[in-house]
Amino acid sequence: MNVYVREMRAHRKSLIIWCIGMIGLIGSGMGKYAGFSSSGQSMNELVGGLPKSMQAILGIGSLDMSTASGYYGVLFLYIVLLATIHAALTGATIISKEERDKTAEFLFVKPLTRKKIIGVKLAAAFTQIGVLALITWISSLLIVGHYSDVSVAFDIGVAVVGMIILQVLFLLIGTAVAAYSKKPEKSAAVATGVLLLTFILSFAIDLNGKIEALKYLTPFKYFEAESVMYGGGLGSAYVGISFTLIAILSFATFLFFEKRDLKM
């Protein structure tokens, strides 16, 4: 329990900053929707004239931009990006920081097995991404609900569940990379690099339908707002792939860390 409290204290300031950033992203994004709505401009006509590449970058798809929930669906792509970057960095740093900060000797002389330490660290990491997800859900309900004439609770709830699955997935990518890497100071950069590559791939798929089959290689295509929020729900195939990857990455984290030589 002391290790859990230690980890939560060590990351509390950064977690607060990430939460404030998330609220700011949602608030400023929906504020732009309010500005367009009050100007009398048709958002669908405005974005319909944009090049396909720009529409892909904005994550527009077939969403109805004239509604608060449709506009939130576009914004949700960047909400997910922010949440998964936080998850990947949290996963990588919570494992590697003992070697990076030269505190591994202090921690591992305690009467705890490596598996126990990793388990507690993962519990702290899951708590942190859970807090960010909770803040995202609450702020989305309040802010989007303020601009919507109909209830958006269910749509936002389903979208946030998909986001949480992606948070867990990228957190474990971060922990697996950190547990395997011989250079702990670079594990966060590697984990973030993997995330950005998959994010770019999702754009490439939107731009070129010929590579649609590659959608299974990028988690950012698993729970897109336009399919999740408007009747599609969480696709069982994507949920199955996600949980399979989560199980593999969890096993890899424990296995790699159990066998590695720690730098004191």
Coordinates of C-alpha atoms in Angstrom, one line a residue:
M1 CA 0.0 0.0 0.0
N2 CA 2.9 2.4 0.7
V3 CA 4.1 1.9 -2.8
Y4 CA 0.7 2.7 -4.2
V5 CA 0.4 5.9 -2.1
R6 CA 4.0 6.8 -3.1
E7 CA 3.1 6.5 -6.8
M8 CA -0.1 8.5 -6.5
R9 CA 1.7 11.3 -4.7
A10 CA 4.5 11.3 -7.3
H11 CA 2.0 11.8 -10.1
R12 CA -0.7 13.9 -8.5
K13 CA 0.6 17.3 -9.9
S14 CA 0.9 16.0 -13.4
L15 CA -2.5 14.3 -13.2
I16 CA -4.1 17.6 -12.1
I17 CA -2.5 19.3 -15.1
W18 CA -3.8 16.7 -17.5
C19 CA -7.3 16.9 -16.0
I20 CA -7.3 20.7 -16.4
G21 CA -6.1 20.3 -19.9
M22 CA -8.9 17.9 -20.7
I23 CA -11.5 20.2 -19.3
G24 CA -10.0 23.1 -21.3
L25 CA -10.0 21.1 -24.5
I26 CA -13.7 20.1 -24.1
G27 CA -14.7 23.6 -23.0
S28 CA -12.9 25.5 -25.7
G29 CA -14.0 23.0 -28.4
M30 CA -17.7 23.3 -27.5
G31 CA -17.3 27.0 -27.1
K32 CA -16.4 27.1 -30.8
Y33 CA -19.5 25.2 -31.6
A34 CA -21.6 27.8 -29.7
G35 CA -19.9 30.6 -31.7
F36 CA -20.7 28.9 -35.1
S37 CA -24.2 28.2 -34.0
S38 CA -24.9 31.8 -33.0
S39 CA -23.4 33.1 -36.2
G40 CA -26.1 31.4 -38.3
Q41 CA -23.5 29.6 -40.4
S42 CA -24.3 26.0 -41.5
M43 CA -21.5 23.9 -40.1
N44 CA -22.3 21.0 -42.5
E45 CA -22.0 23.3 -45.5
L46 CA -18.9 24.9 -44.2
V47 CA -17.0 21.6 -43.6
G48 CA -18.5 20.0 -46.7
G49 CA -16.5 22.3 -48.9
L50 CA -13.2 21.3 -47.3
P51 CA -10.8 18.9 -49.0
K52 CA -11.1 15.3 -48.1
S53 CA -7.7 15.4 -46.5
M54 CA -8.7 18.2 -44.2
Q55 CA -11.9 16.5 -43.3
A56 CA -9.9 13.4 -42.3
I57 CA -7.5 15.5 -40.2
L58 CA -10.5 17.1 -38.4
G59 CA -12.1 13.6 -37.9
I60 CA -15.4 14.8 -39.4
G61 CA -16.6 11.7 -41.3
S62 CA -20.4 11.6 -41.5
L63 CA -21.1 13.4 -38.3
D64 CA -23.8 16.0 -38.2
M65 CA -21.9 19.1 -37.2
S66 CA -25.1 21.1 -36.7
T67 CA -25.8 19.3 -33.4
A68 CA -23.9 19.5 -30.2
S69 CA -23.4 15.7 -30.0
G70 CA -22.1 15.7 -33.6
Y71 CA -19.6 18.4 -33.0
Y72 CA -18.5 16.6 -29.8
G73 CA -18.0 13.5 -31.9
V74 CA -15.4 15.4 -34.0
L75 CA -13.8 16.8 -30.9
F76 CA -13.8 13.3 -29.3
L77 CA -10.9 12.2 -31.6
Y78 CA -8.6 14.7 -29.9
I79 CA -10.0 13.9 -26.5
V80 CA -9.0 10.3 -27.1
L81 CA -5.6 11.3 -28.3
L82 CA -5.0 13.4 -25.2
A83 CA -6.2 10.6 -22.9
T84 CA -4.1 7.9 -24.6
I85 CA -0.9 10.0 -24.6
H86 CA -1.4 10.4 -20.9
A87 CA -1.9 6.7 -20.5
A88 CA 1.1 5.7 -22.5
L89 CA 3.4 8.2 -20.7
T90 CA 2.0 7.1 -17.3
G91 CA 2.6 3.4 -18.1
A92 CA 6.1 4.0 -19.3
T93 CA 7.2 6.3 -16.5
I94 CA 5.6 4.4 -13.6
I95 CA 7.8 1.4 -14.5
S96 CA 11.0 3.1 -15.7
K97 CA 11.3 6.0 -13.3
E98 CA 13.0 3.9 -10.5
E99 CA 16.0 3.3 -12.8
R100 CA 15.8 6.7 -14.4
D101 CA 15.8 8.5 -10.9
K102 CA 18.3 6.0 -9.4
T103 CA 15.8 4.9 -6.7
A104 CA 15.5 1.3 -7.8
E105 CA 17.8 0.1 -4.9
F106 CA 15.6 1.9 -2.3
L107 CA 12.4 0.3 -3.7
F108 CA 13.6 -3.3 -4.4
V109 CA 15.3 -3.9 -1.1
K110 CA 11.8 -3.9 0.5
P111 CA 10.3 -7.3 1.3
L112 CA 8.2 -7.3 -1.9
T113 CA 8.5 -9.5 -4.9
R114 CA 8.9 -7.8 -8.3
K115 CA 5.5 -9.1 -9.3
K116 CA 3.9 -7.5 -6.2
I117 CA 5.7 -4.2 -7.0
I118 CA 4.6 -4.2 -10.6
G119 CA 1.0 -5.1 -9.6
V120 CA 0.8 -2.2 -7.2
K121 CA 2.3 0.2 -9.7
L122 CA -0.2 -0.9 -12.3
A123 CA -3.0 -0.4 -9.8
A124 CA -1.8 3.2 -9.3
A125 CA -1.5 3.7 -13.0
F126 CA -5.1 2.4 -13.6
T127 CA -6.3 4.7 -10.9
Q128 CA -4.7 7.7 -12.6
I129 CA -6.2 7.0 -16.0
G130 CA -9.5 6.2 -14.3
V131 CA -9.5 9.7 -12.7
L132 CA -8.8 11.3 -16.1
A133 CA -11.6 9.3 -17.7
L134 CA -14.0 10.3 -14.9
I135 CA -13.1 14.0 -15.3
T136 CA -13.6 13.6 -19.1
W137 CA -17.0 12.0 -18.7
I138 CA -18.3 14.5 -16.1
S139 CA -17.0 17.6 -18.0
S140 CA -18.4 16.2 -21.3
L141 CA -21.8 15.6 -19.8
L142 CA -22.0 19.1 -18.3
I143 CA -20.5 21.1 -21.2
V144 CA -22.1 19.2 -24.1
G145 CA -25.4 18.9 -22.2
H146 CA -25.4 22.7 -21.8
Y147 CA -25.4 23.2 -25.6
S148 CA -27.7 20.3 -26.5
D149 CA -31.5 20.3 -26.6
V150 CA -31.6 16.5 -26.2
S151 CA -30.0 14.1 -23.8
V152 CA -26.4 13.1 -24.7
A153 CA -25.7 11.0 -21.6
F154 CA -25.9 7.6 -23.3
D155 CA -23.9 8.6 -26.4
I156 CA -21.1 10.2 -24.3
G157 CA -21.1 7.3 -21.9
V158 CA -20.6 4.7 -24.6
A159 CA -17.9 6.8 -26.2
V160 CA -16.0 7.2 -22.9
V161 CA -16.2 3.5 -22.3
G162 CA -14.4 3.0 -25.6
M163 CA -11.9 5.6 -24.6
I164 CA -11.2 3.8 -21.3
I165 CA -10.4 0.6 -23.2
L166 CA -7.9 2.5 -25.4
Q167 CA -6.4 4.1 -22.3
V168 CA -5.8 0.7 -20.7
L169 CA -4.4 -0.6 -24.0
F170 CA -1.9 2.2 -24.4
L171 CA -1.0 2.2 -20.8
L172 CA 0.1 -1.4 -21.1
I173 CA 2.0 -0.7 -24.3
G174 CA 3.9 1.8 -22.2
T175 CA 4.5 -0.6 -19.3
A176 CA 5.6 -3.4 -21.7
V177 CA 8.0 -1.1 -23.5
A178 CA 9.5 0.1 -20.2
A179 CA 9.8 -3.4 -18.8
Y180 CA 11.6 -4.6 -21.9
S181 CA 13.8 -1.6 -22.7
K182 CA 17.4 -1.5 -21.5
K183 CA 17.3 2.3 -21.7
P184 CA 14.5 3.4 -19.3
E185 CA 14.9 7.0 -20.1
K186 CA 13.7 6.4 -23.7
S187 CA 10.7 4.1 -22.9
A188 CA 8.3 7.0 -22.8
A189 CA 9.4 8.3 -26.1
V190 CA 9.1 4.9 -27.7
A191 CA 5.6 4.3 -26.3
T192 CA 4.5 7.7 -27.5
G193 CA 6.0 7.0 -30.9
V194 CA 4.0 3.8 -31.2
L195 CA 0.9 5.8 -30.3
L196 CA 1.5 8.6 -32.9
L197 CA 2.3 6.0 -35.6
T198 CA -1.1 4.3 -35.1
F199 CA -2.8 7.7 -34.9
I200 CA -1.3 8.7 -38.3
L201 CA -2.2 5.3 -39.8
S202 CA -5.9 6.0 -38.8
F203 CA -5.7 9.3 -40.9
A204 CA -4.1 7.4 -43.8
I205 CA -6.9 4.9 -43.8
D206 CA -9.5 7.7 -44.0
L207 CA -7.7 9.2 -46.9
N208 CA -7.2 6.0 -48.9
G209 CA -9.9 3.4 -48.8
K210 CA -7.6 0.8 -50.4
I211 CA -5.9 0.3 -47.1
E212 CA -9.1 -0.2 -45.1
A213 CA -7.9 -3.6 -44.1
L214 CA -5.2 -2.0 -42.0
K215 CA -7.8 -0.6 -39.6
Y216 CA -7.2 -3.6 -37.3
L217 CA -3.6 -2.3 -36.8
T218 CA -4.6 1.0 -35.3
P219 CA -6.7 1.2 -32.1
F220 CA -7.9 4.6 -33.1
K221 CA -10.2 3.0 -35.6
Y222 CA -11.7 0.6 -33.0
F223 CA -14.1 3.0 -31.3
E224 CA -14.7 6.0 -33.5
A225 CA -17.3 8.5 -32.4
E226 CA -19.4 8.3 -35.5
S227 CA -19.9 4.5 -35.2
V228 CA -20.0 4.3 -31.4
M229 CA -22.3 7.2 -30.6
Y230 CA -24.9 6.7 -33.3
G231 CA -26.2 3.2 -32.9
G232 CA -23.1 1.1 -33.7
G233 CA -22.0 0.8 -30.1
L234 CA -18.7 -1.0 -29.2
G235 CA -18.0 -3.5 -31.9
S236 CA -17.5 -7.0 -30.5
A237 CA -14.6 -7.7 -32.8
Y238 CA -12.7 -4.6 -31.7
V239 CA -13.5 -5.2 -28.1
G240 CA -12.2 -8.8 -28.5
I241 CA -9.0 -7.6 -30.2
S242 CA -8.5 -4.9 -27.5
F243 CA -8.9 -7.3 -24.6
T244 CA -6.6 -9.9 -26.2
L245 CA -3.9 -7.3 -26.7
I246 CA -4.4 -6.1 -23.1
A247 CA -3.9 -9.6 -21.8
I248 CA -0.8 -10.1 -23.9
L249 CA 0.7 -6.8 -22.9
S250 CA 0.0 -7.5 -19.2
F251 CA 1.7 -10.8 -19.4
A252 CA 4.7 -9.2 -21.3
T253 CA 5.0 -6.5 -18.6
F254 CA 5.3 -9.0 -15.8
L255 CA 7.5 -11.4 -17.8
F256 CA 10.0 -8.8 -19.1
F257 CA 10.3 -7.0 -15.8
E258 CA 10.8 -10.3 -13.8
K259 CA 13.8 -11.2 -16.0
R260 CA 15.5 -7.9 -16.5
D261 CA 18.6 -6.7 -14.7
L262 CA 17.8 -3.4 -12.9
K263 CA 20.2 -0.5 -13.0
M264 CA 20.7 0.7 -9.5

